[in-house]
């Protein structure tokens, strides 16, 4: 979705104009294509549909509206756009709600500018990005859900994955980035990304966090 090769396009959603403009300015100074900003959920959805950014930086507390709702709507309408939550809250319930709504990652606002820039780049590349300690929380929740499946969830035949797709999926579940997987399997980064995207389509999932959950539910992370 970027107009310039290698340049990541972003949109910043936050109800505090000073913070919103400051983050947008910092990202622009680091070479990102800042396409827009938005103060609330309705504006975020409307503007995102118009500018189609690679990454939306989303605050959760948007005054009278919810960043969780905005995340759910944006990821539903624009599956190619990834949402990275940037919130003052580190509450576990907020993190889990954001991820369940489709967020690819979660960063607290106390993160440094270097951490933010790295997080946006990694999110655009398709990696799940979390403030230290929160990734374990998300995967732990998925593991708990896998241990207590909903009634009637069994019986359906799982989609058929190739041996290589299964191998890549197993490494995604263990927390490796696409580049680390490429190095481990002696593949190109693009080949790994192709396998990940193929697996996402077959499993009808939206991002690597959901992919990791699927792998955990099927015990692939322990193999």
PDB file of C-alpha atoms in Angstrom:
ATOM      1  CA  UNK A   1       0.000   0.000   0.000  1.00  0.00           C
ATOM      2  CA  UNK A   2       3.005   2.304   0.181  1.00  0.00           C
ATOM      3  CA  UNK A   3       3.486   4.555  -2.844  1.00  0.00           C
ATOM      4  CA  UNK A   4       7.277   4.605  -2.408  1.00  0.00           C
ATOM      5  CA  UNK A   5       9.092   1.255  -2.309  1.00  0.00           C
ATOM      6  CA  UNK A   6      10.348   0.441   1.179  1.00  0.00           C
ATOM      7  CA  UNK A   7       8.492   3.335   2.813  1.00  0.00           C
ATOM      8  CA  UNK A   8       5.892   2.323   5.402  1.00  0.00           C
ATOM      9  CA  UNK A   9       2.672   4.349   5.466  1.00  0.00           C
ATOM     10  CA  UNK A  10       1.059   5.033   8.830  1.00  0.00           C
ATOM     11  CA  UNK A  11      -1.915   6.723  10.464  1.00  0.00           C
ATOM     12  CA  UNK A  12      -1.965   7.895  14.093  1.00  0.00           C
ATOM     13  CA  UNK A  13      -5.196   7.702  16.110  1.00  0.00           C
ATOM     14  CA  UNK A  14      -5.284   9.459  19.489  1.00  0.00           C
ATOM     15  CA  UNK A  15      -7.704  11.869  21.147  1.00  0.00           C
ATOM     16  CA  UNK A  16      -4.913  14.065  22.566  1.00  0.00           C
ATOM     17  CA  UNK A  17      -3.795  16.426  19.775  1.00  0.00           C
ATOM     18  CA  UNK A  18      -0.371  17.227  21.263  1.00  0.00           C
ATOM     19  CA  UNK A  19       0.512  13.542  21.668  1.00  0.00           C
ATOM     20  CA  UNK A  20      -1.028  12.620  18.295  1.00  0.00           C
ATOM     21  CA  UNK A  21       0.868  15.323  16.414  1.00  0.00           C
ATOM     22  CA  UNK A  22       4.086  14.574  18.292  1.00  0.00           C
ATOM     23  CA  UNK A  23       4.014  10.871  17.364  1.00  0.00           C
ATOM     24  CA  UNK A  24       3.160  11.711  13.754  1.00  0.00           C
ATOM     25  CA  UNK A  25       6.051  14.185  13.596  1.00  0.00           C
ATOM     26  CA  UNK A  26       8.519  11.703  15.112  1.00  0.00           C
ATOM     27  CA  UNK A  27       7.518   8.990  12.643  1.00  0.00           C
ATOM     28  CA  UNK A  28       7.779  11.366   9.693  1.00  0.00           C
ATOM     29  CA  UNK A  29      11.273  12.362  10.823  1.00  0.00           C
ATOM     30  CA  UNK A  30      12.236   8.684  10.821  1.00  0.00           C
ATOM     31  CA  UNK A  31      11.176   8.259   7.193  1.00  0.00           C
ATOM     32  CA  UNK A  32       7.613   6.974   7.549  1.00  0.00           C
ATOM     33  CA  UNK A  33       4.857   8.147   5.222  1.00  0.00           C
ATOM     34  CA  UNK A  34       2.417   9.650   7.732  1.00  0.00           C
ATOM     35  CA  UNK A  35      -0.771   9.748   5.699  1.00  0.00           C
ATOM     36  CA  UNK A  36      -3.223  10.992   8.306  1.00  0.00           C
ATOM     37  CA  UNK A  37      -4.191  11.386  11.941  1.00  0.00           C
ATOM     38  CA  UNK A  38      -7.579  10.897  13.595  1.00  0.00           C
ATOM     39  CA  UNK A  39      -9.056  11.872  16.995  1.00  0.00           C
ATOM     40  CA  UNK A  40     -11.708   9.183  17.456  1.00  0.00           C
ATOM     41  CA  UNK A  41     -13.016   5.817  16.227  1.00  0.00           C
ATOM     42  CA  UNK A  42     -15.509   7.045  13.578  1.00  0.00           C
ATOM     43  CA  UNK A  43     -12.910   9.351  12.023  1.00  0.00           C
ATOM     44  CA  UNK A  44     -10.277   6.603  12.212  1.00  0.00           C
ATOM     45  CA  UNK A  45     -12.390   4.183  10.180  1.00  0.00           C
ATOM     46  CA  UNK A  46     -13.455   6.812   7.654  1.00  0.00           C
ATOM     47  CA  UNK A  47      -9.937   8.138   7.108  1.00  0.00           C
ATOM     48  CA  UNK A  48      -8.295   4.696   7.102  1.00  0.00           C
ATOM     49  CA  UNK A  49     -10.593   3.594   4.282  1.00  0.00           C
ATOM     50  CA  UNK A  50      -9.531   6.647   2.300  1.00  0.00           C
ATOM     51  CA  UNK A  51      -5.740   6.584   2.861  1.00  0.00           C
ATOM     52  CA  UNK A  52      -5.268   2.792   3.363  1.00  0.00           C
ATOM     53  CA  UNK A  53      -2.142   2.907   5.553  1.00  0.00           C
ATOM     54  CA  UNK A  54       0.138  -0.062   6.147  1.00  0.00           C
ATOM     55  CA  UNK A  55      -0.024   0.483   9.909  1.00  0.00           C
ATOM     56  CA  UNK A  56      -2.486   2.282  12.186  1.00  0.00           C
ATOM     57  CA  UNK A  57      -1.123   3.389  15.560  1.00  0.00           C
ATOM     58  CA  UNK A  58      -4.187   3.123  17.781  1.00  0.00           C
ATOM     59  CA  UNK A  59      -4.843   4.508  21.246  1.00  0.00           C
ATOM     60  CA  UNK A  60      -7.468   2.586  23.216  1.00  0.00           C
ATOM     61  CA  UNK A  61      -9.023   5.472  25.124  1.00  0.00           C
ATOM     62  CA  UNK A  62     -10.531   7.772  22.508  1.00  0.00           C
ATOM     63  CA  UNK A  63     -12.808   9.790  24.760  1.00  0.00           C
ATOM     64  CA  UNK A  64     -16.353   8.597  24.210  1.00  0.00           C
ATOM     65  CA  UNK A  65     -15.291   6.013  21.642  1.00  0.00           C
ATOM     66  CA  UNK A  66     -13.226   2.844  21.918  1.00  0.00           C
ATOM     67  CA  UNK A  67      -9.962   2.026  20.216  1.00  0.00           C
ATOM     68  CA  UNK A  68     -10.914  -1.646  20.476  1.00  0.00           C
ATOM     69  CA  UNK A  69     -14.014  -1.036  18.369  1.00  0.00           C
ATOM     70  CA  UNK A  70     -11.996   0.995  15.872  1.00  0.00           C
ATOM     71  CA  UNK A  71      -9.403  -1.790  15.673  1.00  0.00           C
ATOM     72  CA  UNK A  72     -12.073  -4.406  15.012  1.00  0.00           C
ATOM     73  CA  UNK A  73     -13.696  -2.325  12.262  1.00  0.00           C
ATOM     74  CA  UNK A  74     -10.453  -1.348  10.531  1.00  0.00           C
ATOM     75  CA  UNK A  75      -9.016  -4.876  10.465  1.00  0.00           C
ATOM     76  CA  UNK A  76     -12.337  -6.179   9.187  1.00  0.00           C
ATOM     77  CA  UNK A  77     -12.729  -3.630   6.392  1.00  0.00           C
ATOM     78  CA  UNK A  78      -9.004  -3.325   5.538  1.00  0.00           C
ATOM     79  CA  UNK A  79      -7.371  -6.742   6.024  1.00  0.00           C
ATOM     80  CA  UNK A  80      -4.134  -5.436   4.527  1.00  0.00           C
ATOM     81  CA  UNK A  81      -3.821  -2.760   7.214  1.00  0.00           C
ATOM     82  CA  UNK A  82      -2.233  -3.744  10.520  1.00  0.00           C
ATOM     83  CA  UNK A  83      -3.081  -2.125  13.852  1.00  0.00           C
ATOM     84  CA  UNK A  84      -0.438  -1.488  16.503  1.00  0.00           C
ATOM     85  CA  UNK A  85      -1.968  -0.336  19.771  1.00  0.00           C
ATOM     86  CA  UNK A  86      -0.070   2.461  21.511  1.00  0.00           C
ATOM     87  CA  UNK A  87      -1.715   2.930  24.891  1.00  0.00           C
ATOM     88  CA  UNK A  88      -0.984   4.291  28.356  1.00  0.00           C
ATOM     89  CA  UNK A  89      -2.644   1.187  29.766  1.00  0.00           C
ATOM     90  CA  UNK A  90      -0.705  -1.997  30.399  1.00  0.00           C
ATOM     91  CA  UNK A  91      -3.701  -3.757  31.927  1.00  0.00           C
ATOM     92  CA  UNK A  92      -3.882  -7.384  30.854  1.00  0.00           C
ATOM     93  CA  UNK A  93      -7.581  -7.145  30.018  1.00  0.00           C
ATOM     94  CA  UNK A  94      -6.934  -4.210  27.662  1.00  0.00           C
ATOM     95  CA  UNK A  95      -4.143  -6.079  25.911  1.00  0.00           C
ATOM     96  CA  UNK A  96      -6.245  -9.207  25.382  1.00  0.00           C
ATOM     97  CA  UNK A  97      -9.280  -7.250  24.164  1.00  0.00           C
ATOM     98  CA  UNK A  98      -7.140  -5.392  21.636  1.00  0.00           C
ATOM     99  CA  UNK A  99      -5.585  -8.584  20.287  1.00  0.00           C
ATOM    100  CA  UNK A 100      -8.963 -10.313  20.076  1.00  0.00           C
ATOM    101  CA  UNK A 101     -10.203  -7.308  18.080  1.00  0.00           C
ATOM    102  CA  UNK A 102      -7.435  -7.872  15.536  1.00  0.00           C
ATOM    103  CA  UNK A 103      -4.468  -5.811  16.757  1.00  0.00           C
ATOM    104  CA  UNK A 104      -1.097  -7.147  15.587  1.00  0.00           C
ATOM    105  CA  UNK A 105       0.745  -5.758  18.581  1.00  0.00           C
ATOM    106  CA  UNK A 106       0.584  -3.676  21.738  1.00  0.00           C
ATOM    107  CA  UNK A 107       3.043  -1.044  22.930  1.00  0.00           C
ATOM    108  CA  UNK A 108       2.737   1.074  26.069  1.00  0.00           C
ATOM    109  CA  UNK A 109       3.265   4.819  25.736  1.00  0.00           C
ATOM    110  CA  UNK A 110       6.291   4.714  28.016  1.00  0.00           C
ATOM    111  CA  UNK A 111       8.197   3.066  25.139  1.00  0.00           C
ATOM    112  CA  UNK A 112      11.142   5.017  23.745  1.00  0.00           C
ATOM    113  CA  UNK A 113      11.151   6.596  20.300  1.00  0.00           C
ATOM    114  CA  UNK A 114      13.594   3.902  19.137  1.00  0.00           C
ATOM    115  CA  UNK A 115      11.249   1.157  20.377  1.00  0.00           C
ATOM    116  CA  UNK A 116       8.282   2.813  18.662  1.00  0.00           C
ATOM    117  CA  UNK A 117      10.052   3.131  15.305  1.00  0.00           C
ATOM    118  CA  UNK A 118      11.207  -0.493  15.471  1.00  0.00           C
ATOM    119  CA  UNK A 119       7.714  -1.652  16.475  1.00  0.00           C
ATOM    120  CA  UNK A 120       6.048   0.118  13.545  1.00  0.00           C
ATOM    121  CA  UNK A 121       8.543  -1.331  11.066  1.00  0.00           C
ATOM    122  CA  UNK A 122       8.151  -4.841  12.457  1.00  0.00           C
ATOM    123  CA  UNK A 123       4.355  -4.540  12.485  1.00  0.00           C
ATOM    124  CA  UNK A 124       4.397  -3.495   8.827  1.00  0.00           C
ATOM    125  CA  UNK A 125       6.569  -6.548   8.107  1.00  0.00           C
ATOM    126  CA  UNK A 126       3.924  -8.772   9.683  1.00  0.00           C
ATOM    127  CA  UNK A 127       5.572  -9.524  13.027  1.00  0.00           C
ATOM    128  CA  UNK A 128       3.541  -9.502  16.261  1.00  0.00           C
ATOM    129  CA  UNK A 129       5.081  -6.805  18.476  1.00  0.00           C
ATOM    130  CA  UNK A 130       4.487  -6.437  22.192  1.00  0.00           C
ATOM    131  CA  UNK A 131       5.974  -4.471  25.075  1.00  0.00           C
ATOM    132  CA  UNK A 132       8.202  -6.780  27.122  1.00  0.00           C
ATOM    133  CA  UNK A 133       6.114  -9.231  29.162  1.00  0.00           C
ATOM    134  CA  UNK A 134       2.899  -8.830  27.189  1.00  0.00           C
ATOM    135  CA  UNK A 135       3.655 -11.406  24.477  1.00  0.00           C
ATOM    136  CA  UNK A 136       3.800 -14.116  27.119  1.00  0.00           C
ATOM    137  CA  UNK A 137       0.453 -12.940  28.458  1.00  0.00           C
ATOM    138  CA  UNK A 138      -1.211 -13.204  25.041  1.00  0.00           C
ATOM    139  CA  UNK A 139       0.235 -16.628  24.242  1.00  0.00           C
ATOM    140  CA  UNK A 140      -0.618 -17.804  27.755  1.00  0.00           C
ATOM    141  CA  UNK A 141      -4.228 -16.782  27.213  1.00  0.00           C
ATOM    142  CA  UNK A 142      -4.324 -18.626  23.905  1.00  0.00           C
ATOM    143  CA  UNK A 143      -2.899 -21.686  25.602  1.00  0.00           C
ATOM    144  CA  UNK A 144      -5.606 -21.484  28.276  1.00  0.00           C
ATOM    145  CA  UNK A 145      -8.277 -21.193  25.581  1.00  0.00           C
ATOM    146  CA  UNK A 146      -6.786 -24.187  23.791  1.00  0.00           C
ATOM    147  CA  UNK A 147      -7.074 -26.230  26.979  1.00  0.00           C
ATOM    148  CA  UNK A 148     -10.769 -25.335  27.342  1.00  0.00           C
ATOM    149  CA  UNK A 149     -12.296 -25.507  23.841  1.00  0.00           C
ATOM    150  CA  UNK A 150     -15.844 -24.391  23.271  1.00  0.00           C
ATOM    151  CA  UNK A 151     -18.525 -27.077  23.059  1.00  0.00           C
ATOM    152  CA  UNK A 152     -18.907 -28.542  19.613  1.00  0.00           C
ATOM    153  CA  UNK A 153     -15.561 -27.244  18.402  1.00  0.00           C
ATOM    154  CA  UNK A 154     -14.255 -30.641  17.367  1.00  0.00           C
ATOM    155  CA  UNK A 155     -15.016 -32.789  14.390  1.00  0.00           C
ATOM    156  CA  UNK A 156     -14.036 -30.492  11.522  1.00  0.00           C
ATOM    157  CA  UNK A 157     -11.168 -31.682   9.358  1.00  0.00           C
ATOM    158  CA  UNK A 158      -8.284 -29.174   9.569  1.00  0.00           C
ATOM    159  CA  UNK A 159      -7.029 -27.514   6.369  1.00  0.00           C
ATOM    160  CA  UNK A 160      -4.162 -29.324   4.676  1.00  0.00           C
ATOM    161  CA  UNK A 161      -0.822 -27.543   5.049  1.00  0.00           C
ATOM    162  CA  UNK A 162       2.323 -28.497   3.208  1.00  0.00           C
ATOM    163  CA  UNK A 163       5.282 -29.815   5.181  1.00  0.00           C
ATOM    164  CA  UNK A 164       7.110 -26.499   4.733  1.00  0.00           C
ATOM    165  CA  UNK A 165       4.078 -24.457   5.787  1.00  0.00           C
ATOM    166  CA  UNK A 166       3.778 -26.568   8.927  1.00  0.00           C
ATOM    167  CA  UNK A 167       7.477 -26.078   9.644  1.00  0.00           C
ATOM    168  CA  UNK A 168       7.177 -22.298   9.270  1.00  0.00           C
ATOM    169  CA  UNK A 169       4.015 -22.269  11.388  1.00  0.00           C
ATOM    170  CA  UNK A 170       5.802 -24.152  14.177  1.00  0.00           C
ATOM    171  CA  UNK A 171       8.561 -21.514  14.253  1.00  0.00           C
ATOM    172  CA  UNK A 172       6.040 -18.651  14.209  1.00  0.00           C
ATOM    173  CA  UNK A 173       4.460 -20.184  17.310  1.00  0.00           C
ATOM    174  CA  UNK A 174       7.851 -20.201  19.007  1.00  0.00           C
ATOM    175  CA  UNK A 175       8.123 -16.448  18.523  1.00  0.00           C
ATOM    176  CA  UNK A 176      10.637 -16.279  15.680  1.00  0.00           C
ATOM    177  CA  UNK A 177      10.448 -13.381  13.235  1.00  0.00           C
ATOM    178  CA  UNK A 178      10.255 -13.978   9.485  1.00  0.00           C
ATOM    179  CA  UNK A 179      13.941 -13.137   9.118  1.00  0.00           C
ATOM    180  CA  UNK A 180      14.923 -15.537  11.903  1.00  0.00           C
ATOM    181  CA  UNK A 181      12.832 -18.276  10.287  1.00  0.00           C
ATOM    182  CA  UNK A 182      14.478 -17.574   6.935  1.00  0.00           C
ATOM    183  CA  UNK A 183      17.925 -17.939   8.485  1.00  0.00           C
ATOM    184  CA  UNK A 184      17.000 -21.111  10.368  1.00  0.00           C
ATOM    185  CA  UNK A 185      15.478 -22.833   7.331  1.00  0.00           C
ATOM    186  CA  UNK A 186      17.973 -21.358   4.859  1.00  0.00           C
ATOM    187  CA  UNK A 187      15.229 -19.695   2.838  1.00  0.00           C
ATOM    188  CA  UNK A 188      14.769 -16.190   1.501  1.00  0.00           C
ATOM    189  CA  UNK A 189      12.730 -13.740   3.569  1.00  0.00           C
ATOM    190  CA  UNK A 190      10.225 -13.475   0.697  1.00  0.00           C
ATOM    191  CA  UNK A 191       9.777 -17.270   0.575  1.00  0.00           C
ATOM    192  CA  UNK A 192       8.994 -17.345   4.286  1.00  0.00           C
ATOM    193  CA  UNK A 193       6.494 -14.504   3.865  1.00  0.00           C
ATOM    194  CA  UNK A 194       4.837 -16.407   1.014  1.00  0.00           C
ATOM    195  CA  UNK A 195       4.465 -19.482   3.212  1.00  0.00           C
ATOM    196  CA  UNK A 196       3.021 -17.383   6.040  1.00  0.00           C
ATOM    197  CA  UNK A 197       0.499 -15.680   3.749  1.00  0.00           C
ATOM    198  CA  UNK A 198      -0.501 -19.017   2.202  1.00  0.00           C
ATOM    199  CA  UNK A 199      -1.030 -20.494   5.667  1.00  0.00           C
ATOM    200  CA  UNK A 200      -3.094 -17.491   6.768  1.00  0.00           C
ATOM    201  CA  UNK A 201      -5.356 -17.917   3.726  1.00  0.00           C
ATOM    202  CA  UNK A 202      -5.783 -21.658   4.230  1.00  0.00           C
ATOM    203  CA  UNK A 203      -6.584 -21.264   7.926  1.00  0.00           C
ATOM    204  CA  UNK A 204      -8.714 -18.135   7.328  1.00  0.00           C
ATOM    205  CA  UNK A 205      -6.719 -16.144   9.884  1.00  0.00           C
ATOM    206  CA  UNK A 206      -5.752 -12.475   9.829  1.00  0.00           C
ATOM    207  CA  UNK A 207      -2.334 -12.083  11.434  1.00  0.00           C
ATOM    208  CA  UNK A 208       0.610 -13.839  13.066  1.00  0.00           C
ATOM    209  CA  UNK A 209      -0.895 -13.596  16.539  1.00  0.00           C
ATOM    210  CA  UNK A 210      -3.878 -15.665  15.406  1.00  0.00           C
ATOM    211  CA  UNK A 211      -1.435 -17.959  13.614  1.00  0.00           C
ATOM    212  CA  UNK A 212       0.481 -18.515  16.859  1.00  0.00           C
ATOM    213  CA  UNK A 213      -2.773 -19.260  18.640  1.00  0.00           C
ATOM    214  CA  UNK A 214      -3.677 -21.876  16.027  1.00  0.00           C
ATOM    215  CA  UNK A 215      -0.254 -23.513  16.373  1.00  0.00           C
ATOM    216  CA  UNK A 216      -0.550 -23.616  20.167  1.00  0.00           C
ATOM    217  CA  UNK A 217      -4.046 -25.107  19.973  1.00  0.00           C
ATOM    218  CA  UNK A 218      -2.609 -27.895  17.823  1.00  0.00           C
ATOM    219  CA  UNK A 219       0.503 -28.404  19.918  1.00  0.00           C
ATOM    220  CA  UNK A 220       2.915 -27.271  17.200  1.00  0.00           C
ATOM    221  CA  UNK A 221       4.845 -24.968  19.543  1.00  0.00           C
ATOM    222  CA  UNK A 222       5.945 -27.950  21.621  1.00  0.00           C
ATOM    223  CA  UNK A 223       7.354 -29.997  18.740  1.00  0.00           C
TER     224      UNK A 223
END
